[in-house]
């Protein structure tokens, strides 16, 4: 089976469980029966162990915490659920835990049929490898954030005190594998409802915008020497310099006919003011969900493709460029996407030469002051085909999931006696 590449999202979701285990009141949950025999839901010969249900309760509790805007959240606190309906935290956690369990059953029952005859067919060994890879990714993520001493056994230990067995924890990771297998078996290349590059390109070009901007501040800093310490204060630049910035940016805007010409204008600006670090901010995103300043977004919406304009603000001035989004779809056909604009083969050769001759350059620098290097950063979209595909088919897959859950729900048995033993109080810190 082709490698499924959503492990990082699983890491982020299941990090929540570790966080709950680490910062809750650390109650040890007595299940009454062995983990193998205690179950929450049953469908035909498949059982969802109570430990897996508790796992999903913990994840749902963390999700509820992110939705709650007050302090001291309890089971009776009110939040908005995913349908914007007001519910208690207790109701939300139990509902979400049940949803996860129902999907866990539905995905396992459906996955083999969906992937049959596609490149996404899998074996039990593939699922086990996915789980192993998850723990490797988890270890790397913990290390990245400065947490030491993490291991697979330490994570098992942290959740077992909450009643989640090793098998249940592994099963929660495998849930993501089955879910992803179905998604790719339906929509990915070679899937039964394959989404073509043309369809994705249409979605991308109709939904996304590529733009860039450079900002010049109307503020600078002044250092005043004191008897004991120096004081740095922010002051306005001169009116002459403000006027100069405006003229330079207007020149860039006027000469812009492409990403390349905009980049050349920015390079001239960098050289004029001896700015050795590329000041360009480049984004490829949906404008309705952008966090950029409204002045920038308004300018982008007004601009035609491959055009630029100057926007003045209270604290500085921008030159804003809008690209032709059709020039940024290369990532649909390459595995690791990069969107190259100003970088050329000659530039790449020069970079290689500079690296190979670094020792010589360092020696020569001892005898003569090195000239500053002015270079634009490589522009990338931050997108890849899988990311765009998941976004594009998200609502369709939710509907598909609801359908396969509905097909089994009437035949699923709920172990209410066992489920009723647990509520959100076990996650509330004392």
Coordinates of C-alpha atoms in Angstrom, one line a residue:
X1 CA 0.0 0.0 0.0
X2 CA 1.2 3.5 -0.7
X3 CA 2.5 5.3 2.4
X4 CA -0.3 7.3 4.0
X5 CA 1.1 10.6 5.1
X6 CA -1.3 12.0 7.7
X7 CA 0.7 10.7 10.7
X8 CA 1.5 14.1 11.9
X9 CA -2.2 15.0 12.3
X10 CA -2.6 11.9 14.3
X11 CA 0.3 12.9 16.5
X12 CA -1.3 16.3 17.2
X13 CA -4.6 14.7 18.0
X14 CA -3.2 12.1 20.3
X15 CA -0.8 14.5 22.0
X16 CA -4.1 15.7 23.6
X17 CA -4.5 12.4 25.3
X18 CA -1.0 12.5 26.7
X19 CA -1.7 16.1 27.9
X20 CA -4.8 15.0 29.7
X21 CA -2.9 12.1 31.3
X22 CA -0.2 14.5 32.4
X23 CA -2.3 17.4 33.7
X24 CA -5.5 15.9 35.0
X25 CA -6.2 14.8 38.5
X26 CA -4.6 11.5 37.5
X27 CA -7.3 9.3 38.8
X28 CA -6.7 5.6 38.2
X29 CA -9.8 4.1 36.6
X30 CA -10.9 0.6 37.7
X31 CA -12.6 -1.1 34.9
X32 CA -14.0 -4.0 36.9
X33 CA -13.2 -6.4 34.1
X34 CA -10.2 -7.0 32.1
X35 CA -9.5 -4.7 29.2
X36 CA -10.0 -7.5 26.8
X37 CA -13.5 -8.3 28.1
X38 CA -14.8 -4.7 28.8
X39 CA -16.4 -3.3 25.7
X40 CA -18.3 -0.1 24.9
X41 CA -19.9 -1.0 21.5
X42 CA -20.4 -4.2 19.6
X43 CA -21.1 -4.8 15.9
X44 CA -21.3 -8.4 14.7
X45 CA -18.0 -10.0 15.9
X46 CA -16.3 -6.6 16.3
X47 CA -16.0 -4.9 19.8
X48 CA -14.9 -1.5 20.7
X49 CA -13.0 -1.9 24.0
X50 CA -13.9 0.5 26.8
X51 CA -10.4 1.7 26.8
X52 CA -10.8 3.0 23.3
X53 CA -14.0 4.7 24.3
X54 CA -12.1 6.4 27.2
X55 CA -9.4 7.5 24.7
X56 CA -12.0 9.2 22.6
X57 CA -13.6 10.8 25.6
X58 CA -10.3 12.3 26.5
X59 CA -9.7 13.7 23.0
X60 CA -13.3 15.1 23.0
X61 CA -12.7 16.7 26.4
X62 CA -9.7 18.5 25.1
X63 CA -11.7 19.7 22.1
X64 CA -14.4 20.9 24.4
X65 CA -11.8 22.8 26.4
X66 CA -10.8 24.7 23.2
X67 CA -14.4 25.6 22.7
X68 CA -15.1 26.8 26.2
X69 CA -14.4 30.5 26.7
X70 CA -14.8 30.8 30.5
X71 CA -12.8 29.5 33.4
X72 CA -13.2 26.4 35.6
X73 CA -14.9 24.2 33.0
X74 CA -17.1 21.4 34.4
X75 CA -19.4 18.8 32.9
X76 CA -22.3 21.2 33.2
X77 CA -20.5 24.1 31.4
X78 CA -22.1 25.2 28.1
X79 CA -20.3 25.2 24.8
X80 CA -21.3 25.2 21.1
X81 CA -21.0 21.8 19.4
X82 CA -19.9 21.3 15.8
X83 CA -23.3 22.2 14.5
X84 CA -23.3 25.4 16.5
X85 CA -25.9 24.0 19.0
X86 CA -25.5 24.8 22.7
X87 CA -24.8 21.7 24.8
X88 CA -23.1 20.9 28.1
X89 CA -19.5 19.7 28.1
X90 CA -20.7 16.3 29.4
X91 CA -23.1 15.9 26.5
X92 CA -20.5 17.0 24.0
X93 CA -17.8 14.6 25.3
X94 CA -20.1 11.6 25.3
X95 CA -21.6 12.4 21.9
X96 CA -18.1 12.8 20.3
X97 CA -16.8 9.7 22.0
X98 CA -19.7 7.7 20.6
X99 CA -19.2 9.3 17.1
X100 CA -15.5 8.2 17.1
X101 CA -16.4 4.7 18.2
X102 CA -19.1 4.4 15.5
X103 CA -16.7 5.7 12.9
X104 CA -14.0 3.3 14.1
X105 CA -16.4 0.4 13.4
X106 CA -17.6 1.8 10.1
X107 CA -14.2 2.5 8.8
X108 CA -12.9 -1.0 9.6
X109 CA -15.9 -2.6 8.0
X110 CA -15.7 -0.5 4.9
X111 CA -12.0 0.0 4.3
X112 CA -11.2 -3.4 2.8
X113 CA -14.0 -3.1 0.2
X114 CA -13.1 0.4 -0.8
X115 CA -9.4 -0.3 -1.3
X116 CA -9.8 -3.6 -3.1
X117 CA -8.4 -3.4 -6.6
X118 CA -6.6 -0.1 -5.9
X119 CA -3.1 0.8 -5.0
X120 CA -4.2 1.4 -1.4
X121 CA -5.0 -2.2 -0.6
X122 CA -3.3 -3.1 2.7
X123 CA -2.4 -5.9 5.1
X124 CA -2.3 -6.2 8.9
X125 CA 1.4 -5.6 8.7
X126 CA 0.8 -2.3 7.0
X127 CA -1.4 -1.2 9.8
X128 CA 1.2 -2.3 12.4
X129 CA 3.9 -0.3 10.6
X130 CA 1.6 2.8 10.6
X131 CA 1.3 2.5 14.3
X132 CA 5.0 2.1 14.7
X133 CA 5.7 5.1 12.5
X134 CA 3.2 7.1 14.6
X135 CA 5.3 6.5 17.8
X136 CA 8.5 7.5 15.9
X137 CA 6.8 10.7 14.8
X138 CA 5.5 11.3 18.3
X139 CA 9.0 10.9 19.7
X140 CA 10.4 13.5 17.2
X141 CA 7.6 15.9 18.0
X142 CA 8.2 15.7 21.7
X143 CA 11.9 16.3 21.2
X144 CA 11.1 19.3 19.0
X145 CA 9.2 20.9 21.8
X146 CA 11.8 20.2 24.3
X147 CA 10.2 17.2 26.1
X148 CA 12.8 14.5 27.0
X149 CA 12.4 11.0 28.2
X150 CA 9.5 10.1 25.8
X151 CA 9.2 6.5 24.6
X152 CA 6.4 4.2 23.5
X153 CA 6.4 2.6 26.9
X154 CA 6.2 6.0 28.7
X155 CA 3.1 7.0 26.6
X156 CA 1.5 3.6 27.3
X157 CA 2.2 4.2 31.0
X158 CA 0.7 7.7 31.0
X159 CA -2.6 6.5 29.6
X160 CA -3.0 3.1 31.3
X161 CA -3.7 4.9 34.6
X162 CA -6.8 6.4 32.8
X163 CA -8.0 2.9 31.8
X164 CA -6.6 3.0 28.2
X165 CA -4.7 -0.2 27.4
X166 CA -1.9 -0.5 25.0
X167 CA -4.2 -2.3 22.6
X168 CA -6.8 0.5 22.8
X169 CA -4.2 3.2 22.3
X170 CA -2.9 1.4 19.2
X171 CA -6.4 1.0 17.9
X172 CA -7.0 4.8 18.1
X173 CA -4.0 5.3 15.9
X174 CA -5.2 2.5 13.5
X175 CA -8.5 4.3 13.2
X176 CA -6.8 7.1 11.3
X177 CA -5.2 4.5 9.0
X178 CA -8.5 3.0 8.0
X179 CA -10.1 6.4 7.6
X180 CA -7.2 7.5 5.3
X181 CA -7.3 4.3 3.4
X182 CA -10.9 4.8 2.5
X183 CA -10.3 8.4 1.6
X184 CA -7.5 7.6 -0.8
X185 CA -9.3 4.5 -2.1
X186 CA -12.1 6.8 -3.1
X187 CA -10.5 10.1 -4.2
X188 CA -6.7 9.7 -4.7
X189 CA -4.9 8.7 -7.9
X190 CA -6.2 5.4 -9.0
X191 CA -9.2 5.6 -6.5
X192 CA -12.7 4.6 -7.4
X193 CA -13.9 8.2 -7.5
X194 CA -10.5 9.6 -8.5
X195 CA -10.1 13.4 -8.5
X196 CA -8.2 14.5 -11.6
X197 CA -5.5 17.1 -11.6
X198 CA -7.7 19.2 -13.9
X199 CA -10.5 19.2 -11.2
X200 CA -8.1 20.0 -8.4
X201 CA -6.5 22.8 -10.5
X202 CA -9.9 24.3 -11.1
X203 CA -10.7 24.2 -7.4
X204 CA -7.2 25.7 -6.6
X205 CA -7.4 28.5 -9.1
X206 CA -10.9 29.5 -8.1
X207 CA -10.3 29.4 -4.4
X208 CA -6.8 30.6 -3.8
X209 CA -4.9 33.8 -4.5
X210 CA -1.1 34.4 -4.7
X211 CA 0.1 37.7 -3.5
X212 CA 3.2 39.4 -2.1
X213 CA 4.1 42.6 -0.4
X214 CA 7.0 44.6 0.9
X215 CA 6.6 47.0 3.8
X216 CA 8.7 50.0 4.7
X217 CA 8.2 51.4 8.2
X218 CA 7.8 55.1 8.9
X219 CA 9.4 54.4 12.3
X220 CA 13.0 54.0 13.4
X221 CA 14.8 53.8 16.7
X222 CA 17.1 56.2 18.5
X223 CA 19.4 55.3 21.3
X224 CA 20.1 57.9 23.9
X225 CA 23.1 57.4 26.1
X226 CA 22.5 57.7 29.8
X227 CA 24.7 57.8 32.9
X228 CA 24.0 54.2 33.7
X229 CA 22.1 52.7 30.8
X230 CA 21.2 53.6 27.3
X231 CA 17.6 54.2 26.3
X232 CA 16.1 53.2 23.0
X233 CA 13.0 55.0 21.7
X234 CA 10.9 54.7 18.6
X235 CA 10.7 57.9 16.5
X236 CA 9.3 58.9 13.1
X237 CA 11.5 58.9 10.1
X238 CA 11.9 62.2 8.2
X239 CA 9.3 63.4 5.7
X240 CA 11.9 63.3 3.0
X241 CA 12.5 59.6 3.6
X242 CA 8.8 58.9 3.6
X243 CA 8.5 60.6 0.3
X244 CA 11.5 58.7 -1.0
X245 CA 10.0 55.3 0.0
X246 CA 6.8 56.2 -1.7
X247 CA 8.6 57.1 -5.0
X248 CA 10.6 53.9 -4.9
X249 CA 7.5 51.8 -4.3
X250 CA 5.5 53.6 -7.0
X251 CA 8.4 52.8 -9.3
X252 CA 8.2 49.1 -8.5
X253 CA 4.4 49.1 -9.0
X254 CA 4.7 50.9 -12.3
X255 CA 7.3 48.6 -13.7
X256 CA 5.6 45.3 -12.5
X257 CA 4.3 43.1 -15.3
X258 CA 5.1 39.7 -13.8
X259 CA 6.5 38.1 -10.6
X260 CA 9.9 38.4 -12.1
X261 CA 9.7 42.1 -12.7
X262 CA 8.2 42.7 -9.3
X263 CA 11.2 40.7 -7.8
X264 CA 13.6 42.8 -9.8
X265 CA 12.1 45.9 -8.4
X266 CA 12.4 44.6 -4.9
X267 CA 16.1 43.7 -5.5
X268 CA 16.7 47.3 -6.6
X269 CA 15.0 48.5 -3.4
X270 CA 17.2 46.2 -1.3
X271 CA 20.4 47.4 -2.9
X272 CA 19.4 51.1 -2.6
X273 CA 18.9 50.8 1.1
X274 CA 21.5 48.0 1.7
X275 CA 18.9 45.5 2.9
X276 CA 20.5 42.0 2.6
X277 CA 17.6 40.0 3.9
X278 CA 14.6 39.7 1.5
X279 CA 11.8 41.8 2.9
X280 CA 9.1 40.2 0.7
X281 CA 6.2 38.4 2.4
X282 CA 4.6 35.9 -0.1
X283 CA 1.3 34.1 0.5
X284 CA -0.9 31.7 -1.4
X285 CA -4.1 31.4 0.5
X286 CA -7.9 31.9 0.6
X287 CA -8.5 35.6 1.1
X288 CA -11.6 35.1 3.2
X289 CA -9.6 33.3 5.8
X290 CA -6.5 35.4 5.6
X291 CA -5.0 37.1 8.7
X292 CA -3.3 39.8 6.6
X293 CA -4.1 43.5 7.2
X294 CA -7.3 44.6 5.6
X295 CA -5.4 47.3 3.7
X296 CA -3.4 44.6 2.0
X297 CA -6.3 42.4 1.3
X298 CA -8.3 45.3 -0.2
X299 CA -5.4 46.1 -2.5
X300 CA -5.1 42.4 -3.6
X301 CA -8.8 42.3 -4.4
X302 CA -8.6 45.4 -6.5
X303 CA -5.5 44.3 -8.5
X304 CA -5.4 42.5 -11.8
X305 CA -3.0 39.5 -12.2
X306 CA 0.7 40.3 -12.2
X307 CA 0.1 43.9 -11.1
X308 CA 1.2 45.9 -8.1
X309 CA 0.1 49.0 -6.2
X310 CA 1.2 51.2 -3.3
X311 CA -0.8 51.2 -0.1
X312 CA -0.1 53.8 2.6
X313 CA -0.8 53.1 6.2
X314 CA -0.3 55.1 9.4
X315 CA 2.9 53.3 10.4
X316 CA 4.4 52.8 7.0
X317 CA 3.9 52.0 3.3
X318 CA 3.4 48.8 1.3
X319 CA 3.9 47.8 -2.3
X320 CA 1.5 44.9 -2.9
X321 CA 1.7 42.4 -5.8
X322 CA -0.9 40.0 -7.0
X323 CA 0.2 37.0 -9.1
X324 CA -1.6 34.9 -11.7
X325 CA -2.7 31.9 -9.6
X326 CA -2.6 29.7 -12.8
X327 CA 1.2 30.0 -12.6
X328 CA 1.3 28.3 -9.2
X329 CA -0.2 24.8 -9.9
X330 CA 3.0 22.9 -10.5
X331 CA 2.7 21.1 -7.1
X332 CA -0.2 19.0 -8.5
X333 CA 2.2 17.0 -10.6
X334 CA 5.3 16.8 -8.3
X335 CA 5.8 15.0 -5.1
X336 CA 7.5 17.7 -3.1
X337 CA 6.1 21.0 -4.3
X338 CA 8.1 24.2 -4.7
X339 CA 7.0 27.3 -6.7
X340 CA 10.0 28.9 -8.2
X341 CA 9.9 32.5 -9.5
X342 CA 13.0 34.6 -9.5
X343 CA 15.5 31.8 -9.0
X344 CA 17.2 30.7 -12.2
X345 CA 19.6 28.0 -13.3
X346 CA 22.4 30.6 -13.4
X347 CA 21.6 31.6 -9.8
X348 CA 21.6 28.0 -8.7
X349 CA 25.0 27.5 -10.4
X350 CA 26.4 30.6 -8.7
X351 CA 25.1 29.3 -5.4
X352 CA 26.8 26.0 -6.0
X353 CA 30.0 27.7 -7.0
X354 CA 29.9 29.9 -3.9
X355 CA 29.5 26.8 -1.7
X356 CA 32.3 24.9 -3.4
X357 CA 34.7 27.8 -3.1
X358 CA 33.8 28.9 0.4
X359 CA 37.3 28.4 1.7
X360 CA 38.7 30.5 -1.1
X361 CA 36.1 33.3 -0.6
X362 CA 36.9 33.4 3.2
X363 CA 40.6 33.8 2.5
X364 CA 40.0 36.6 0.0
X365 CA 37.7 38.3 2.5
X366 CA 40.6 38.7 4.9
X367 CA 42.2 41.0 2.3
X368 CA 39.2 42.9 1.0
X369 CA 35.8 43.7 2.4
X370 CA 33.2 41.4 0.9
X371 CA 30.5 42.9 -1.2
X372 CA 27.0 42.5 0.3
X373 CA 24.9 39.8 -1.4
X374 CA 21.3 40.7 -2.4
X375 CA 19.1 37.7 -3.1
X376 CA 15.4 37.0 -3.1
X377 CA 14.1 34.0 -1.2
X378 CA 12.6 31.1 -3.1
X379 CA 8.8 31.4 -3.1
X380 CA 6.8 28.3 -2.2
X381 CA 3.1 27.8 -2.0
X382 CA 3.2 25.6 1.1
X383 CA 0.7 23.3 -0.7
X384 CA 0.9 19.8 -1.9
X385 CA -1.6 17.6 -3.8
X386 CA -2.7 15.6 -0.8
X387 CA -3.3 18.7 1.3
X388 CA -5.5 20.2 -1.4
X389 CA -7.3 17.0 -2.1
X390 CA -8.3 16.5 1.6
X391 CA -9.5 20.1 1.7
X392 CA -11.4 19.8 -1.6
X393 CA -13.2 16.5 -0.7
X394 CA -13.7 17.2 3.0
X395 CA -17.4 17.8 2.9
X396 CA -18.0 14.9 0.5
X397 CA -16.0 12.6 2.8
X398 CA -18.0 13.7 5.9
X399 CA -21.2 12.8 4.0
X400 CA -19.7 9.5 3.0
X401 CA -18.7 8.8 6.6
X402 CA -22.2 9.7 7.8
X403 CA -23.7 7.3 5.3
X404 CA -21.6 4.3 6.2
X405 CA -22.2 5.0 9.9
X406 CA -25.9 5.1 9.3
X407 CA -25.8 1.7 7.6
X408 CA -24.4 0.0 10.7
X409 CA -25.9 2.0 13.5
X410 CA -29.1 0.0 13.8
X411 CA -27.1 -3.1 14.4
X412 CA -24.6 -1.7 16.9
X413 CA -25.1 -2.7 20.6
X414 CA -24.2 -0.2 23.2
X415 CA -22.9 -1.5 26.6
X416 CA -24.6 1.3 28.6
X417 CA -23.9 -0.3 32.0
X418 CA -20.1 -0.1 31.3
X419 CA -20.2 3.3 29.6
X420 CA -22.2 4.9 32.4
X421 CA -19.3 4.3 34.8
X422 CA -17.3 7.1 33.2
X423 CA -17.9 10.9 32.9
X424 CA -15.9 14.0 32.3
X425 CA -15.2 14.4 36.0
X426 CA -12.2 12.1 35.6
X427 CA -10.6 14.7 33.3
X428 CA -11.2 17.7 35.6
X429 CA -8.1 18.8 37.5
X430 CA -8.6 18.9 41.3

